[in-house]
Tab-separated table of C-alpha atoms in Angstrom:
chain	number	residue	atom	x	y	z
A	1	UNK	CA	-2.625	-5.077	-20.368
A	2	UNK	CA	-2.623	-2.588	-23.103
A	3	UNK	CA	-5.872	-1.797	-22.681
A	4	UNK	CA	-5.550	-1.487	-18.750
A	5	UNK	CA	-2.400	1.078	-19.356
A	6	UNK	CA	-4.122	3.369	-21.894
A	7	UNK	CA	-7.248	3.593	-19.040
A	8	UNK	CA	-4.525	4.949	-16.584
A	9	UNK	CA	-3.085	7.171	-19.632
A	10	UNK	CA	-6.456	8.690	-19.770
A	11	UNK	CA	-6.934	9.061	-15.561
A	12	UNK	CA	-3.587	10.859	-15.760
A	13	UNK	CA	-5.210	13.282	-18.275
A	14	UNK	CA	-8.356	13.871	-16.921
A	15	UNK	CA	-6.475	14.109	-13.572
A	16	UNK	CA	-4.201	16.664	-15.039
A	17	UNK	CA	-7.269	18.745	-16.389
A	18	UNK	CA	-8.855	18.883	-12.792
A	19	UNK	CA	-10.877	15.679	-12.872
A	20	UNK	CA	-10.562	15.403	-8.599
A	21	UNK	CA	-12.533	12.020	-9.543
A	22	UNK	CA	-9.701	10.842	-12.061
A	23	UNK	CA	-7.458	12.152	-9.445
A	24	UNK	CA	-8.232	10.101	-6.740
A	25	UNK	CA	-8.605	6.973	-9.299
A	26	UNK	CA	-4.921	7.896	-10.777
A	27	UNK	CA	-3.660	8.158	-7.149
A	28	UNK	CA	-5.003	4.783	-5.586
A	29	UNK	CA	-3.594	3.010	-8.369
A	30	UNK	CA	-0.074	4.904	-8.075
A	31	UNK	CA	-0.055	3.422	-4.753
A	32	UNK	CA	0.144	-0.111	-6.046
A	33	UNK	CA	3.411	0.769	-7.841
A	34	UNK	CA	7.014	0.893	-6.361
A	35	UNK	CA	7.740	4.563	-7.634
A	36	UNK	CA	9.038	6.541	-5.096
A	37	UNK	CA	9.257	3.337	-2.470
A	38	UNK	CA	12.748	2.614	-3.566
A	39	UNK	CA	14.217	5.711	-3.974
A	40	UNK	CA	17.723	6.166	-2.607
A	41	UNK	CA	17.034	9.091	-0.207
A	42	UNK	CA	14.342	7.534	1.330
A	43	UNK	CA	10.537	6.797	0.260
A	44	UNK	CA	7.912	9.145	-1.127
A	45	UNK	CA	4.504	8.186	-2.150
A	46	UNK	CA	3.728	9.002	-6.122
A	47	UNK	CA	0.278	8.776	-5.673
A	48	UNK	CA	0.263	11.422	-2.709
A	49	UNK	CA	-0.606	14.685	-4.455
A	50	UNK	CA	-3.458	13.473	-6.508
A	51	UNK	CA	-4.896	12.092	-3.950
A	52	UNK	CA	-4.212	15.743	-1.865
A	53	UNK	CA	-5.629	16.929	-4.871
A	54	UNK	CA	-8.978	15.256	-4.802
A	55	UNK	CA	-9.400	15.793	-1.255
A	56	UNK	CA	-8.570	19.882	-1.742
A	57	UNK	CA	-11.181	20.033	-4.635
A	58	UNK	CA	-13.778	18.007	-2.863
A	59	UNK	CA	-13.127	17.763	1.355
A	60	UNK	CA	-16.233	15.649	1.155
A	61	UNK	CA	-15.796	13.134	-0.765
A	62	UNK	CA	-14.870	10.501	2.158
A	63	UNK	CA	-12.927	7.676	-0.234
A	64	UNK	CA	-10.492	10.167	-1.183
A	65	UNK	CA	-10.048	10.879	2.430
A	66	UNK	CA	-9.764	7.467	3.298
A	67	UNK	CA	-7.016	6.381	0.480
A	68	UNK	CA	-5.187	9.596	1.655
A	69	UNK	CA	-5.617	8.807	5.313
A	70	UNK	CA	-4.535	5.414	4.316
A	71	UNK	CA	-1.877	5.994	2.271
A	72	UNK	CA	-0.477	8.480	5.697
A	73	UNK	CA	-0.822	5.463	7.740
A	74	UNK	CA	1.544	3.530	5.053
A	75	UNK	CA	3.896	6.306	4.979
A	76	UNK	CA	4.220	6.161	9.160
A	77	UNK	CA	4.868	2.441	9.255
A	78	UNK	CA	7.458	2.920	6.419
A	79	UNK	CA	9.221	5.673	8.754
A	80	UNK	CA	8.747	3.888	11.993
A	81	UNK	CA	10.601	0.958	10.206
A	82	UNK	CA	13.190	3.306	8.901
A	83	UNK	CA	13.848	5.052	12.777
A	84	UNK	CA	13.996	1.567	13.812
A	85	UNK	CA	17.057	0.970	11.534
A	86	UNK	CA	18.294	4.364	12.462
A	87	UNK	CA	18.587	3.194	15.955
A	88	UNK	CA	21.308	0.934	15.423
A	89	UNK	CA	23.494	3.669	14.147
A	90	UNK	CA	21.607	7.038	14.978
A	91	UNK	CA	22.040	10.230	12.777
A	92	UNK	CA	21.721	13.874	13.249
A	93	UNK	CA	18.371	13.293	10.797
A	94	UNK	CA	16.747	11.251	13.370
A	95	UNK	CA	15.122	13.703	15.422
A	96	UNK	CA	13.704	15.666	12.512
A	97	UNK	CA	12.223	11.965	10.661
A	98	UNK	CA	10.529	11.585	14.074
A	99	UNK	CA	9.045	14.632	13.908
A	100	UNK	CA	8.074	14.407	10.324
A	101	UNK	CA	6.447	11.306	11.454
A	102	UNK	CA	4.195	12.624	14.300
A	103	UNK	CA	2.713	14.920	11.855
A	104	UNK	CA	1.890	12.419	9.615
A	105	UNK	CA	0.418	10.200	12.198
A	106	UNK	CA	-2.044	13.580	13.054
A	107	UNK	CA	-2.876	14.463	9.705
A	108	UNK	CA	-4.061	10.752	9.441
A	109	UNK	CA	-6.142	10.387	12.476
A	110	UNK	CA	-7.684	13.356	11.217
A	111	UNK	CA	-8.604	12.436	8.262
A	112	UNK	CA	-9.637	9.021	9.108
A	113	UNK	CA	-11.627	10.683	12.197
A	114	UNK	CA	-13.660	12.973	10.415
A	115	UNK	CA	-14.883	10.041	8.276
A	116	UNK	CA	-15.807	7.994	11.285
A	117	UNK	CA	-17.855	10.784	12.329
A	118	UNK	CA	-19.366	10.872	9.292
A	119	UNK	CA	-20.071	6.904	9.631
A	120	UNK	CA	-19.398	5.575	12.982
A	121	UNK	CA	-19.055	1.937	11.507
A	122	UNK	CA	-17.077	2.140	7.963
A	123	UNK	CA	-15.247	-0.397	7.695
A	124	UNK	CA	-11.824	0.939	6.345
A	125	UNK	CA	-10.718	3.957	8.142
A	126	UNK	CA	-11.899	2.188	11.205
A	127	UNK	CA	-8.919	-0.665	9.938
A	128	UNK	CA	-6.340	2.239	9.018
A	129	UNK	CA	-6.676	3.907	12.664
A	130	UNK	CA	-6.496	0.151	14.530
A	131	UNK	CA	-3.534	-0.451	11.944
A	132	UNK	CA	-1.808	3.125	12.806
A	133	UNK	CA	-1.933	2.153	16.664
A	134	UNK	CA	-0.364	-0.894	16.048
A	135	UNK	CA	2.610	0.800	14.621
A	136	UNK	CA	3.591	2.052	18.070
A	137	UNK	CA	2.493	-1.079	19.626
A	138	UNK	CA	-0.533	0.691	21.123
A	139	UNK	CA	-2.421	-2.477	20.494
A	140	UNK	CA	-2.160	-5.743	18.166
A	141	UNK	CA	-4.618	-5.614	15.182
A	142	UNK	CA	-5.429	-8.988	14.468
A	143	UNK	CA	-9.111	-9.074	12.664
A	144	UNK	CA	-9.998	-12.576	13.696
A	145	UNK	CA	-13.810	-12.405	11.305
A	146	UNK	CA	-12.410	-10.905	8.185
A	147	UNK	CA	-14.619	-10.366	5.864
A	148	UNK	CA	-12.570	-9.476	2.556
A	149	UNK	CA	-10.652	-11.237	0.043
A	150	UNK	CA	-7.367	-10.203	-1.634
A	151	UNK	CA	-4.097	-11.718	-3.074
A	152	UNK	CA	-0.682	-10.506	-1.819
A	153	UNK	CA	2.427	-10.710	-4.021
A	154	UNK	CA	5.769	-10.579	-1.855
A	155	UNK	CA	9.634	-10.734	-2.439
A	156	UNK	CA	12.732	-11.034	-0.413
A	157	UNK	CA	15.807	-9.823	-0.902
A	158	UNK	CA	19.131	-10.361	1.589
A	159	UNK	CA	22.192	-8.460	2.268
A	160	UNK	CA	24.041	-10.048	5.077
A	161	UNK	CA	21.888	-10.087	8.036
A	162	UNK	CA	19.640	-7.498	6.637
A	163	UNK	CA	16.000	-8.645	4.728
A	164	UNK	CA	13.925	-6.022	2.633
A	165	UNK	CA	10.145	-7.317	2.043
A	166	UNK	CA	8.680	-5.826	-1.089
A	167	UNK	CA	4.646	-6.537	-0.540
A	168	UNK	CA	1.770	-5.293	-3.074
A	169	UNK	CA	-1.673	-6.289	-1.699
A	170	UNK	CA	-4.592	-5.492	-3.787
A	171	UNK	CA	-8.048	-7.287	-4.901
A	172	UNK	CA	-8.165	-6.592	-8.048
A	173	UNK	CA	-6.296	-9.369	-10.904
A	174	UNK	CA	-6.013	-6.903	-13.394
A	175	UNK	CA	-4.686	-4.266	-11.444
A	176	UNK	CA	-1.925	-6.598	-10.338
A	177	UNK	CA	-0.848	-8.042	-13.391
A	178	UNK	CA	-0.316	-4.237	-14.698
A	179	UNK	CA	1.607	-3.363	-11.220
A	180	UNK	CA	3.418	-6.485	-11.701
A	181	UNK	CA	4.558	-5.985	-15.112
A	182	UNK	CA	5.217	-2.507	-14.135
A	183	UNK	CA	7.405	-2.935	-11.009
A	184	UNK	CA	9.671	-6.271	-13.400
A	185	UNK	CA	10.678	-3.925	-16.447
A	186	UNK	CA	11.271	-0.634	-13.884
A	187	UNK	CA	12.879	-2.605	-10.816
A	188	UNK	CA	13.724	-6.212	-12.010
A	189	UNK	CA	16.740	-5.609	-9.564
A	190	UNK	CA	14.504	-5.505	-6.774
A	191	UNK	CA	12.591	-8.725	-7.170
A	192	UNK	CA	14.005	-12.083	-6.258
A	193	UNK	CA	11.901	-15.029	-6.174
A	194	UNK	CA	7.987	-13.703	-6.576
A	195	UNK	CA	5.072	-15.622	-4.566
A	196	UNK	CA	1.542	-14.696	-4.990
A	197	UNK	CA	-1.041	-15.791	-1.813
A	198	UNK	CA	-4.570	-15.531	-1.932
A	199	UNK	CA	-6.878	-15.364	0.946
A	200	UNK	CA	-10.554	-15.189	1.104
A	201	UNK	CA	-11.984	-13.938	4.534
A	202	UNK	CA	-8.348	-13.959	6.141
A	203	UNK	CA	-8.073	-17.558	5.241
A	204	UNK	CA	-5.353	-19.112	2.415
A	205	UNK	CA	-6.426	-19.976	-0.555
A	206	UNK	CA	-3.712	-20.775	-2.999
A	207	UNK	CA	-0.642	-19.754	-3.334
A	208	UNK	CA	1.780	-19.366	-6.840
A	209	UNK	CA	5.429	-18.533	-7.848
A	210	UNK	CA	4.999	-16.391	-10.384
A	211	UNK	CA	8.754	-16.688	-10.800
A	212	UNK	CA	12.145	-17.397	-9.633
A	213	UNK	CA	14.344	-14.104	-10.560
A	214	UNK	CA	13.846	-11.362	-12.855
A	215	UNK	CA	12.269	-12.629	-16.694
A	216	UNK	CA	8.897	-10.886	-17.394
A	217	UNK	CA	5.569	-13.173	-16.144
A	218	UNK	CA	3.757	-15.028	-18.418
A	219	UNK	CA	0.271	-14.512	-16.996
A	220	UNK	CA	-1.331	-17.109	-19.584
A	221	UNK	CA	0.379	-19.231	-17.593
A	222	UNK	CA	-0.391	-18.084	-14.237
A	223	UNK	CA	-3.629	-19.369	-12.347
A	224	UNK	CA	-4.350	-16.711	-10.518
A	225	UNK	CA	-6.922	-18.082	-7.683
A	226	UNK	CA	-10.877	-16.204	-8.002
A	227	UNK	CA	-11.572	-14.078	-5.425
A	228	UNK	CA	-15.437	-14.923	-5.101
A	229	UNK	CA	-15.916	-13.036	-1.798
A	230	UNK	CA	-16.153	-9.393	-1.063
A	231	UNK	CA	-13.359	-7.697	-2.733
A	232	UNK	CA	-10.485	-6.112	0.210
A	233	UNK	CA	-11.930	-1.959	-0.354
A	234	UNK	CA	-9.445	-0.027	-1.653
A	235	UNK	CA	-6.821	1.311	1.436
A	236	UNK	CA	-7.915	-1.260	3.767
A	237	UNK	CA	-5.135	-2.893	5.385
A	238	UNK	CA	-4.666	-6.556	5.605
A	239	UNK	CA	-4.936	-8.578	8.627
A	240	UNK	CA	-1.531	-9.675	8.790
A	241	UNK	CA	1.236	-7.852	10.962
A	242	UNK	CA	1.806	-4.741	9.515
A	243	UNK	CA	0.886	-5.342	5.940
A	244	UNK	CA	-1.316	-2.447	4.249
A	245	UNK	CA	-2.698	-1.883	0.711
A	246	UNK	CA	-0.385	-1.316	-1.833
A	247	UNK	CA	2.669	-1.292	-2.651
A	248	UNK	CA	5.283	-1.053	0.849
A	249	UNK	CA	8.825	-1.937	1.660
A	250	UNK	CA	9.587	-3.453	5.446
A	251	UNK	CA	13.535	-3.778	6.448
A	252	UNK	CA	14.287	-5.840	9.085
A	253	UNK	CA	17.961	-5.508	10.445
């Protein structure tokens, strides 16, 4: 873990010197961490200006335009969910969330479009644009031939009637230990009993409490399933109902 944490040290760095490749590296892997998700005046992304970043100093380079089209398409579920809330007690903000929201619904099917034109048939912004539509309930996105394997690590918490779903999906074991570990000693508060799912091709494949409340995980002793398929590319949602790459919060009144 060490070692993992002084490679992201050094992204940072290089990122910070005008690396736009360490940039977009440094951002995707923000995006796996709750920063900014739980913040009390409502979400922001961490990862979101180093990914602008890498797309400003190279507009060609189509994964960084992918992870930030991706990322948008997070951001605009998280918001719909949030105006959903609103609804039961509307604000004065409401209006000017809901416009917020349209533009980052456009700035995503722009950036996801110009890839597509680029390749008609990649895989992931193709996923992120399905995935945005499904948000207004445009059309269901059920992926019924998967093809990628991932694990998902999920929490509930409860206040009254009210449930908040902490999800991180991502492919990669030792980029979710380190997220893990991360999101315990920053948000231990915000983790109640941890469950970690793996699916190959859209199907289960084991499933693991990695604990019940807030003590640091002991990965020696956690069997975390091999992923022996093709790894979920980074942004791609996953085929479950609204459940995207990263880290995301859903509330659900």
């Amino acid at each position: 873990m060490t070692i993992f944490s002084e490679r992201v040290a050094a992204l940072r760095a290089a990122a910070q010197d005008g690396d736009a490749g360490a940039a977009r590296e440094y951002g995707r892997l923000l995006s796996l961490l709750p920063d900014g998700n739980l913040a009390e005046d409502g979400p922001f992304w961490a990862g979101e200006p180093w990914l602008r970043a890498a797309v400003t100093a190279h507009p060609h380079d189509t994964l960084a335009r992918t992870l930030l089209g991706s990322l948008l398409v997070t951001q605009t579920a998280a918001w719909r969910n949030l105006l959903d809330i609103v609804a039961v007690a509307p604000g004065a903000e409401e209006e000017e969330i809901e416009s917020a929201n349209t533009r980052r619904r456009e700035e995503a099917e722009e950036l996801l479009g110009d890839v597509l034109r680029e390749d008609p048939e990649a895989p992931t912004p193709k996923a992120c644009l399905a995935a945005l539509a499904e948000v207004f309930d445009e059309r269901d996105y059920p992926e019924s031939d998967f093809p990628y394997d991932y694990h998902l690590v999920r929490t509930e918490l409860w206040s009254g009637s009210v449930c908040t779903t902490f999800r991180l999906v991502v492919a990669d074991p030792e980029e979710l230990r380190w997220a893990c570990d991360y999101w315990l000693a920053n948000y231990d508060e915000f983790v109640g009993p941890l469950t970690l799912t793996s699916y190959s091709r859209g199907k289960e494949i084991g499933a693991v409490d990695l604990l019940d409340g807030s003590d640091a995980i002991d990965w020696e002793a956690v069997a975390v399933p091999p992923l022996t398929g093709v790894p979920l590319p980074p942004g791609h949602p996953a085929p479950q109902w609204r459940v995207y790459y990263g880290f995301t919060v859903e509330v659900s009144p």
